[in-house]
Amino acid sequence: MLGGGQLGRMLIQEAIHYDVRIHCMDPAADAPCRHLVHQFTPGQLNDFDAVYRFGQGLDVLTIEIEHVNVDALKQLAAEGVKVYPPPAFLEMVKDKGLQKQFYRDHGIPTAPFTLIQNKAELTAMFEQPCVQKMRTGGYDGKGVQVLRSAADLDKAFDCPSVIEELVPFVKEIAILVARNASGQMVTFPLVEMEFNPEANLVEFLFSPAQVDESVAAQAQSIARQIVEAADFVGLLAVELFVLADGRVLVNEMAPRPHNSGHHTIEANITSQYEQHLRAILNLPLGHTDALCPAVMVNLLGEKGHQGPVYYEGIEEMMQHRGVYVHLYGKAETRDFRKMGHVTCIAPDLDHAKAMARHAMATIKVKAIV
Ligand code: ADP
């Protein structure tokens, strides 16, 4: 596994049910997976030699973060290592420009866009409010910004970017789909996301999504179409916008376990992490039905707190029925850093939402001063 963060940590949690040994590479000596894997290799994920050396001789190589050296993955795949997600797919997803072209080429509904090289090109073409996305290097809302008027051009990124129409969406939803090498394909029930407007990253996630049948059908069909068009193997998360008229557009995708699937650990028959393992090991995929309504809240580092972390309010929340606390084992917190999450399950969604709001008000991720 390339990357040793929280997604890897939760993958390991499922892998211990099977006869699987996980080797992990991550640049951070204190990566969340560091002490949980069979073998840990410190190494830069973007470095060809480091990735190539790490991958040689492995049965299967996967990722838990996209920012890895794709050329090394291609080389390893050519030499017989099973690499999932497929390196060419990862290469396309890593570049938001190529990703948008993929949607366009395959007739997958997405917001209209143009590609620009730099700020000067953007300034020359700017007419109406738009969203600028750096083609590469962004994550968790960084590298994405709304430009409402010409006055905002001052803060525009001066780099190759996607310029997208500002979508007046009414909801953001996500769907997970998995496919194994034998071609079996299974989707998860839809979830709905609520973003922190300041940090631009997911704060709450509701399952099931409160959407009608037609929205669910469109999302499923889009997810399946992407996977089939790309001959994809692994787990894929697709984030979508729902418009007021009920149409669904793809925002973006991630070819790995995803923040929008954390709740599946407690709330679905098969978790996204187990499903990813099943897919990349070419095992039968699990059933994905929801067992109960669930709400997931990300535990983000408090703004203005930087340094060794402590968590306020965890014990208070642990007294409640159906509240599951997950801490990622990161030593240091900083503004809005993803430090953990809480999943609340309940017999109905309103109760789960109330408990999640309570968790959000109660748990604070702070730095020891
Ligand atoms: P990241 O890769 O950092 O998660 P996204 O492309 O998902 O970035 O964008 C982050 C958020 O910005 C989205 O979840 C959405 O709320 C908002 N956003 C992105 N694209 C658009 C758009 N075309 N119109 C309106 N809002 C957008």
PDB file of C-alpha atoms and ligand atoms in Angstrom, residues 96 111 131 133 139-142 144 164-167 169 172 195 200 239 241 251-252, ligand 1:
ATOM      1  CA  LYS A  96      -8.424  17.279 -13.073  1.00  0.00           C
ATOM      2  CA  ALA A 111     -20.267  20.884 -15.519  1.00  0.00           C
ATOM      3  CA  VAL A 131     -14.765  27.670 -10.171  1.00  0.00           C
ATOM      4  CA  LYS A 133      -9.396  24.059  -9.939  1.00  0.00           C
ATOM      5  CA  TYR A 139      -6.676  18.016  -2.194  1.00  0.00           C
ATOM      6  CA  ASP A 140      -9.376  18.451   0.457  1.00  0.00           C
ATOM      7  CA  GLY A 141     -10.646  21.694  -1.039  1.00  0.00           C
ATOM      8  CA  LYS A 142      -7.132  23.170  -1.407  1.00  0.00           C
ATOM      9  CA  VAL A 144     -10.219  24.893  -5.599  1.00  0.00           C
ATOM     10  CA  GLU A 164     -15.715  25.206 -14.511  1.00  0.00           C
ATOM     11  CA  GLU A 165     -19.160  26.752 -14.553  1.00  0.00           C
ATOM     12  CA  LEU A 166     -20.431  27.465 -11.057  1.00  0.00           C
ATOM     13  CA  VAL A 167     -23.062  24.779 -10.507  1.00  0.00           C
ATOM     14  CA  PHE A 169     -26.500  22.494  -6.931  1.00  0.00           C
ATOM     15  CA  GLU A 172     -23.852  17.031  -2.979  1.00  0.00           C
ATOM     16  CA  PHE A 195     -19.443  20.848   3.659  1.00  0.00           C
ATOM     17  CA  ASN A 200     -14.237  23.540   1.832  1.00  0.00           C
ATOM     18  CA  GLU A 239     -18.883  12.758  -5.979  1.00  0.00           C
ATOM     19  CA  PHE A 241     -24.024  17.409  -7.716  1.00  0.00           C
ATOM     20  CA  ASN A 251     -18.009  16.608  -9.727  1.00  0.00           C
ATOM     21  CA  GLU A 252     -14.983  14.386  -9.293  1.00  0.00           C
TER      22      GLU A 252
HETATM   23  P1  ADP B   1     -11.334  18.571  -3.866  1.00  0.00           P
HETATM   24  O1  ADP B   1     -10.693  17.718  -4.900  1.00  0.00           O
HETATM   25  O2  ADP B   1     -10.336  19.431  -3.152  1.00  0.00           O
HETATM   26  O3  ADP B   1     -12.247  17.833  -2.941  1.00  0.00           O
HETATM   27  P2  ADP B   1     -13.654  19.488  -5.408  1.00  0.00           P
HETATM   28  O4  ADP B   1     -13.490  19.541  -6.873  1.00  0.00           O
HETATM   29  O5  ADP B   1     -14.438  18.346  -4.857  1.00  0.00           O
HETATM   30  O6  ADP B   1     -12.228  19.617  -4.684  1.00  0.00           O
HETATM   31  O7  ADP B   1     -14.322  20.820  -4.905  1.00  0.00           O
HETATM   32  C1  ADP B   1     -14.539  21.077  -3.530  1.00  0.00           C
HETATM   33  C2  ADP B   1     -15.923  21.642  -3.321  1.00  0.00           C
HETATM   34  O8  ADP B   1     -16.067  22.877  -4.033  1.00  0.00           O
HETATM   35  C3  ADP B   1     -17.045  20.768  -3.846  1.00  0.00           C
HETATM   36  O9  ADP B   1     -17.379  19.721  -2.994  1.00  0.00           O
HETATM   37  C4  ADP B   1     -18.158  21.797  -4.017  1.00  0.00           C
HETATM   38  O10 ADP B   1     -18.756  22.105  -2.774  1.00  0.00           O
HETATM   39  C5  ADP B   1     -17.396  23.007  -4.527  1.00  0.00           C
HETATM   40  N1  ADP B   1     -17.405  22.979  -6.016  1.00  0.00           N
HETATM   41  C6  ADP B   1     -16.542  22.319  -6.819  1.00  0.00           C
HETATM   42  N2  ADP B   1     -16.840  22.497  -8.119  1.00  0.00           N
HETATM   43  C7  ADP B   1     -17.923  23.294  -8.155  1.00  0.00           C
HETATM   44  C8  ADP B   1     -18.716  23.867  -9.220  1.00  0.00           C
HETATM   45  N3  ADP B   1     -18.436  23.656 -10.525  1.00  0.00           N
HETATM   46  N4  ADP B   1     -19.771  24.629  -8.873  1.00  0.00           N
HETATM   47  C9  ADP B   1     -20.045  24.874  -7.571  1.00  0.00           C
HETATM   48  N5  ADP B   1     -19.340  24.391  -6.535  1.00  0.00           N
HETATM   49  C10 ADP B   1     -18.286  23.621  -6.811  1.00  0.00           C
END
